[in-house]
CSV table of C-alpha atoms in Angstrom, one decimal:
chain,number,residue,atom,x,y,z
A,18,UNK,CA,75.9,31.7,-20.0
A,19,UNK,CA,74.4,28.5,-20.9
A,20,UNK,CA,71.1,27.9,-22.1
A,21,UNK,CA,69.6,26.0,-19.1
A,22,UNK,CA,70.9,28.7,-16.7
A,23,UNK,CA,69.6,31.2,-19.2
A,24,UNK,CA,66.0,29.3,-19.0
A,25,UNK,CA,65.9,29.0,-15.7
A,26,UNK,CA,66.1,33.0,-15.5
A,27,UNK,CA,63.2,33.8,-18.1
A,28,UNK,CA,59.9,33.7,-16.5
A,29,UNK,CA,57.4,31.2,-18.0
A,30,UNK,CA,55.1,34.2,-18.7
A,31,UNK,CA,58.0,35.9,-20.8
A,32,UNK,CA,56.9,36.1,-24.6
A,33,UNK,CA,59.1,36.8,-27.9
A,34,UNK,CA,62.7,35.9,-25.7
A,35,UNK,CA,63.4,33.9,-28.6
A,36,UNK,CA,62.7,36.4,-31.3
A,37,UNK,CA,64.6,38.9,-29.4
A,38,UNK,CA,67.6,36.7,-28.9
A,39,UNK,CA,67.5,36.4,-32.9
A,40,UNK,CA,67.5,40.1,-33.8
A,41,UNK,CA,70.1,41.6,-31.0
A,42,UNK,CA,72.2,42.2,-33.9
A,43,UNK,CA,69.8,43.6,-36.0
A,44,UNK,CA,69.1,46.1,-33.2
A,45,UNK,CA,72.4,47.4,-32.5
A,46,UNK,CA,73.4,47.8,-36.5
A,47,UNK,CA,70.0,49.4,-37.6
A,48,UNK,CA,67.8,50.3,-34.9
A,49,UNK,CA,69.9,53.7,-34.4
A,50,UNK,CA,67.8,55.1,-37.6
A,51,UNK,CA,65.0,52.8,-38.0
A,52,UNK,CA,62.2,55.8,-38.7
A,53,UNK,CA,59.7,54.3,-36.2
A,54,UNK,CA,62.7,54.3,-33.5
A,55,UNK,CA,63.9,57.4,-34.3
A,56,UNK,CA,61.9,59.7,-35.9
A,57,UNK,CA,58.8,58.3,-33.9
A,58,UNK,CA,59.3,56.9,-30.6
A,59,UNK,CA,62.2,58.8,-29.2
A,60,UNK,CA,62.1,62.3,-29.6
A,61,UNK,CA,58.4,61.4,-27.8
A,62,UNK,CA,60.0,59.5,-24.9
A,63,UNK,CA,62.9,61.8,-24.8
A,64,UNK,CA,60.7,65.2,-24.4
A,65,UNK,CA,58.9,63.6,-21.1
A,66,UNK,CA,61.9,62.8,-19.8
A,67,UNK,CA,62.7,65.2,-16.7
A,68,UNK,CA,66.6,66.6,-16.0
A,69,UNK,CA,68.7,63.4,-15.8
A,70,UNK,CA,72.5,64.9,-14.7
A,71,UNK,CA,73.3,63.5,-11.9
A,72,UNK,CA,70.8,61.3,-11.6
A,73,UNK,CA,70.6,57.2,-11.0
A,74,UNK,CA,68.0,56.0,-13.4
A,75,UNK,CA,66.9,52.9,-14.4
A,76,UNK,CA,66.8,52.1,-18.6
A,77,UNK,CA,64.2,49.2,-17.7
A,78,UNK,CA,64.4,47.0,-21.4
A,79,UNK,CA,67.3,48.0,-22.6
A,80,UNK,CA,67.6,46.3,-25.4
A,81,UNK,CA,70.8,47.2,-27.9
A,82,UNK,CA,71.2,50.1,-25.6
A,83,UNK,CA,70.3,53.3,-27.2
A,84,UNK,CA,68.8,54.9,-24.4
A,85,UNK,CA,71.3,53.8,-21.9
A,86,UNK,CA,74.2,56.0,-24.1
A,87,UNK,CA,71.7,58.2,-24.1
A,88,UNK,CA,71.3,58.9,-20.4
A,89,UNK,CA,75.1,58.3,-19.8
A,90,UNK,CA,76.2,61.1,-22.7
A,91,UNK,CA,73.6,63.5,-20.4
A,92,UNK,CA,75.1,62.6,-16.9
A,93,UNK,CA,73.5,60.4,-15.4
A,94,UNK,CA,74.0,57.0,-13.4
A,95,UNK,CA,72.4,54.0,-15.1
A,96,UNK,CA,71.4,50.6,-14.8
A,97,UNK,CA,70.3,48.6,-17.8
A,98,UNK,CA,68.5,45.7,-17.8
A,99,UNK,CA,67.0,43.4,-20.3
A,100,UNK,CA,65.5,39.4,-19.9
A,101,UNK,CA,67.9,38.3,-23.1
A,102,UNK,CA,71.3,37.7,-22.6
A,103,UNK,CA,72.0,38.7,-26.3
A,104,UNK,CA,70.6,42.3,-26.4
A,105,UNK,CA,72.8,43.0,-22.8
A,106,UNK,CA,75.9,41.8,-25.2
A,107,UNK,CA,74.9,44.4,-27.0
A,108,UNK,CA,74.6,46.8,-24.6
A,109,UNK,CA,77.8,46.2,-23.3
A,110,UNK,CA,79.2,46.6,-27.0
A,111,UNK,CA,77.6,50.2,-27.5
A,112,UNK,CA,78.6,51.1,-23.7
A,113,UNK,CA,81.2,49.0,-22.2
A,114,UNK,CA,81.2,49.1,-18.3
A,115,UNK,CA,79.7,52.7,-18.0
A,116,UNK,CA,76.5,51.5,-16.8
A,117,UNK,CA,75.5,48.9,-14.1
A,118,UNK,CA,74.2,46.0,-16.9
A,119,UNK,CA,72.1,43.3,-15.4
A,120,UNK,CA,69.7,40.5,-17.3
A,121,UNK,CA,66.4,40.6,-15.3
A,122,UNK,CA,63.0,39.8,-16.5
A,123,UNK,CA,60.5,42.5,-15.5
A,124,UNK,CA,58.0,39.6,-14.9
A,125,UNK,CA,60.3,39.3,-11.7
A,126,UNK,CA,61.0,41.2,-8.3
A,127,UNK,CA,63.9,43.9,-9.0
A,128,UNK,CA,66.0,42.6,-5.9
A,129,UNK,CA,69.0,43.7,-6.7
A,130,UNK,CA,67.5,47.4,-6.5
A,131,UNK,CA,67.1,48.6,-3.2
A,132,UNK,CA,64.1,50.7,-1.9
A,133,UNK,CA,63.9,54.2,-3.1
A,134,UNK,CA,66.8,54.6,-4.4
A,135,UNK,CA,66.4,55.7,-8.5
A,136,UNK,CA,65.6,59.0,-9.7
A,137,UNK,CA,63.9,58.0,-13.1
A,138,UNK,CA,62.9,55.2,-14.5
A,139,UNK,CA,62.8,54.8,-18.6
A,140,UNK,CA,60.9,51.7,-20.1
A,141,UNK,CA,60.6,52.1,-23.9
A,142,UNK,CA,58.5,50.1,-25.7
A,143,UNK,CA,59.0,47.2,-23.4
A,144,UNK,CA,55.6,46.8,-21.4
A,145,UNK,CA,53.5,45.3,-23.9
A,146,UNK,CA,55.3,41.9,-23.7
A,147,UNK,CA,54.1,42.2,-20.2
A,148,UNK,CA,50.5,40.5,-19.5
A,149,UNK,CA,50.2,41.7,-15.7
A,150,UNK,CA,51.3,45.4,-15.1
A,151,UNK,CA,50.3,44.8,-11.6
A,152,UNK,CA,53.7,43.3,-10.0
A,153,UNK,CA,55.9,45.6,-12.1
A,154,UNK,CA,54.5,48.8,-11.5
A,155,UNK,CA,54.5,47.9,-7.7
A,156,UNK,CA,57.9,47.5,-8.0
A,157,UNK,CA,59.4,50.5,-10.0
A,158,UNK,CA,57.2,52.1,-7.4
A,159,UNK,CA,59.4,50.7,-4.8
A,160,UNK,CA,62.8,51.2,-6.2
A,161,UNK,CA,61.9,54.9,-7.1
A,162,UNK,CA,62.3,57.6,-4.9
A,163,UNK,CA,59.9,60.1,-3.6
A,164,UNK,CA,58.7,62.3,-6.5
A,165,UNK,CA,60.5,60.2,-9.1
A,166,UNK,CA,59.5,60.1,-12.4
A,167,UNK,CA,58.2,56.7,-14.5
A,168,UNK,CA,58.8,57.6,-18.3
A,169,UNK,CA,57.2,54.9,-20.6
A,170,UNK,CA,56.2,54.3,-24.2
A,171,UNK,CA,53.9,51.2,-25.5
A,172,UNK,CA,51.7,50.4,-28.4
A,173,UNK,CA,48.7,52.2,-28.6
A,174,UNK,CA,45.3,49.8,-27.9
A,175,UNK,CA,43.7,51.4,-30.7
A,176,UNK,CA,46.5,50.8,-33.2
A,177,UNK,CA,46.7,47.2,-32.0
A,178,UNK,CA,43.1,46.8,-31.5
A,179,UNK,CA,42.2,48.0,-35.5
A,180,UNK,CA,45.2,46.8,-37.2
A,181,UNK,CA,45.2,43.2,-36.1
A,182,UNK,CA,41.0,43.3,-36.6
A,183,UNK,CA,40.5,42.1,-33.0
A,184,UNK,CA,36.7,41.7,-31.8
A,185,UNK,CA,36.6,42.8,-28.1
A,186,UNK,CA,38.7,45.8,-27.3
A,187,UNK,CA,38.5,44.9,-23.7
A,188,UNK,CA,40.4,42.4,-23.6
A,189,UNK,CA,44.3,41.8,-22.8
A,190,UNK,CA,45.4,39.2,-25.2
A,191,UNK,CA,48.6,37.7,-26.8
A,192,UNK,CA,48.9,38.9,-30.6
A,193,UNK,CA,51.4,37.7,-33.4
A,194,UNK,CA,53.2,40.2,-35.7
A,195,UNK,CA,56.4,39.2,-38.5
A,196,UNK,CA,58.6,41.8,-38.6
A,197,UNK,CA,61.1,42.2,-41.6
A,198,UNK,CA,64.7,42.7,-40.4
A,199,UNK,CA,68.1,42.5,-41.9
A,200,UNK,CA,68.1,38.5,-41.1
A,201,UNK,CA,64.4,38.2,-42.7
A,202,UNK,CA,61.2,37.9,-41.3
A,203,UNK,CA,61.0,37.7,-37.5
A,204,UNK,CA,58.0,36.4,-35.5
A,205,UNK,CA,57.2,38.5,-32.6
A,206,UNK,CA,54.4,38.3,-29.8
A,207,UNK,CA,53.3,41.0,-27.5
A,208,UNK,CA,50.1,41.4,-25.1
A,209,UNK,CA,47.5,44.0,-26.4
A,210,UNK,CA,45.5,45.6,-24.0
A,211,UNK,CA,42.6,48.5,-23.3
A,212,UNK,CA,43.5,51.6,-21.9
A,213,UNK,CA,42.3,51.1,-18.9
A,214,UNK,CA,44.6,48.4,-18.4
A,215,UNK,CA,47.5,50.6,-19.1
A,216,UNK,CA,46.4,53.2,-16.5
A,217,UNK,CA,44.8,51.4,-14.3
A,218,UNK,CA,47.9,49.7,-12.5
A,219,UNK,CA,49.7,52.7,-12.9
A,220,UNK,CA,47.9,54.5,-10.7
A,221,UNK,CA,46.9,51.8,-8.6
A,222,UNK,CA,50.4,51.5,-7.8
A,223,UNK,CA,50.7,55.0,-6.1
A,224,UNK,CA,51.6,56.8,-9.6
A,225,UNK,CA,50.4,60.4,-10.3
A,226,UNK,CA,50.1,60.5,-14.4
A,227,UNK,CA,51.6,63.9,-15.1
A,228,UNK,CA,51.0,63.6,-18.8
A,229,UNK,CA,49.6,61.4,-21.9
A,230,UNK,CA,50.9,62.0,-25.6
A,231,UNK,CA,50.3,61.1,-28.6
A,232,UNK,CA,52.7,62.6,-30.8
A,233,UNK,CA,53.3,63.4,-34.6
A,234,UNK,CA,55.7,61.9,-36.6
A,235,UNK,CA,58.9,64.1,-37.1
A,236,UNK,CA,59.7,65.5,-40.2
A,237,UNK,CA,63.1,63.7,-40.8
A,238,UNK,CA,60.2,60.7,-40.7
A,239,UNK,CA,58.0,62.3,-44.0
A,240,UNK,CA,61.1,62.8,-45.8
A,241,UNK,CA,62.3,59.0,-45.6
A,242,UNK,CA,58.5,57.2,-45.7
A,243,UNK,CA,55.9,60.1,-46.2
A,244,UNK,CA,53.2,57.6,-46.9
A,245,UNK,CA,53.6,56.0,-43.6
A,246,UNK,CA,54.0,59.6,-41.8
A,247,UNK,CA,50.6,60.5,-43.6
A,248,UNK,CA,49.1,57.5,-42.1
A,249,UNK,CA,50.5,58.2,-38.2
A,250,UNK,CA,48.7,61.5,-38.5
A,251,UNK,CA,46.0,60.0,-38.8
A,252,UNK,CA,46.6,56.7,-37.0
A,253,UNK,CA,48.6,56.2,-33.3
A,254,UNK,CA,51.5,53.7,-33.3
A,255,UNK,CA,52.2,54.5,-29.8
A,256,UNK,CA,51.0,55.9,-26.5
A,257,UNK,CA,53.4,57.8,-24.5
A,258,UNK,CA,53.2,59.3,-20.9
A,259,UNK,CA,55.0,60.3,-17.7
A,260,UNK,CA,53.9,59.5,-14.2
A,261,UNK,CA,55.4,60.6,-10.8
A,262,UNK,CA,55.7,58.4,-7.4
A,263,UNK,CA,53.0,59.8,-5.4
């Protein structure tokens, strides 16, 4: 795909597209055991998740594609999507051609989804480079069936809001992080916001919030970095939860 035709799809509101270009291959070589990844984030996202056999489901930010062999190893039908053409080669190099694998911008209508018809919907760690949840939650609302579930995991306001020593925790603002990966330091921007502003939309969108976690740190994480597992008990990373169409 070439670059204009790949800047023409990213929205102008899309953050860090560059920065995730770069470290596609750093994701599918080491996010598999990165502790944060997977001693953290996904046994959390994975114990909200309701009983996917059988069931079309929507990995909405995809990225290298861990979820999405994931969800296909447990029976289910997926569709993968991500806004950068180098995480969805990825993808298709964990996955191959199991799983419907489109590049789409969440910033954007879903249009190649039609009405009500997904079962579950999985977004991890994705909708904080979002600034307005408004549009997007109105449409996984549409493309989910009645009763289906919304399964989501984002940074937690207070982590974001005490760790980067911001002044007003109300508002929803664009903050820079460097992440160190196998290639070196990464810059990496993401939208922080209050948690009203992570609920808000949900529910405003026809979403019943079925539950709100904030988990502990597995063991498998103390053994690799217990000073950073001592901190999570203390401090949030992330916030988890699990909604259901109304």
């Amino acid at each position: 795909m070439s670059e204009k035709h790949v800047n023409h799809l990213v929205n102008e509101n899309s953050i860090s597209f560059d920065s995730y270009e770069k470290m596609a291959e750093y994701y599918f070589e080491c996010v598999d055991t990165k502790p944060f990844n997977a001693y953290y984030e996904r046994p959390a996202t994975l114990s909200l998740l309701p009983d996917i056999n059988g069931k079309k489901v929507l990995d909405a930010g995809c990225a290298a594609g861990w979820y999405s062999k994931w969800l296909l190893d447990n029976g289910a039908k997926v569709t993968a999507i991500d806004f950068s053409p180098h995480m969805i080669e990825m993808t298709r190099k964990r996955i191959g051609e199991q799983a419907d694998i489109r590049m789409a911008d969440l910033n954007e209508p879903l249009n190649f989804i039609e009405d009500k018809s997904i079962d579950v919907i999985v977004s991890s760690l994705t909708l904080h480079y979002i600034k307005d949840w408004n549009p997007v939650m109105a449409e996984f609302n549409r493309i989910l069936k009645p009763l289906g579930s919304l399964v989501l995991s984002v940074h937690h306001p207070f982590m974001d809001f005490t760790y980067f020593h911001r002044e007003n925790y109300f508002l929803t603002e664009i903050i820079e992080d460097e992440w160190d990966t196998n290639i070196g330091k990464v810059k990496v921007q993401f939208y922080r916001r209050p948690l009203c502003n992570i609920i808000s939309p949900i529910i405003d969108a026809g979403f019943i919030i079925e539950k709100l976690i904030e988990p502990m740190p597995t063991e498998k994480f103390k053994d690799l970095h217990p000073k950073i597992y001592e901190k999570l008990t203390r401090k949030p990373q992330f916030l988890f939860l699990r909604a259901r169409k109304n």
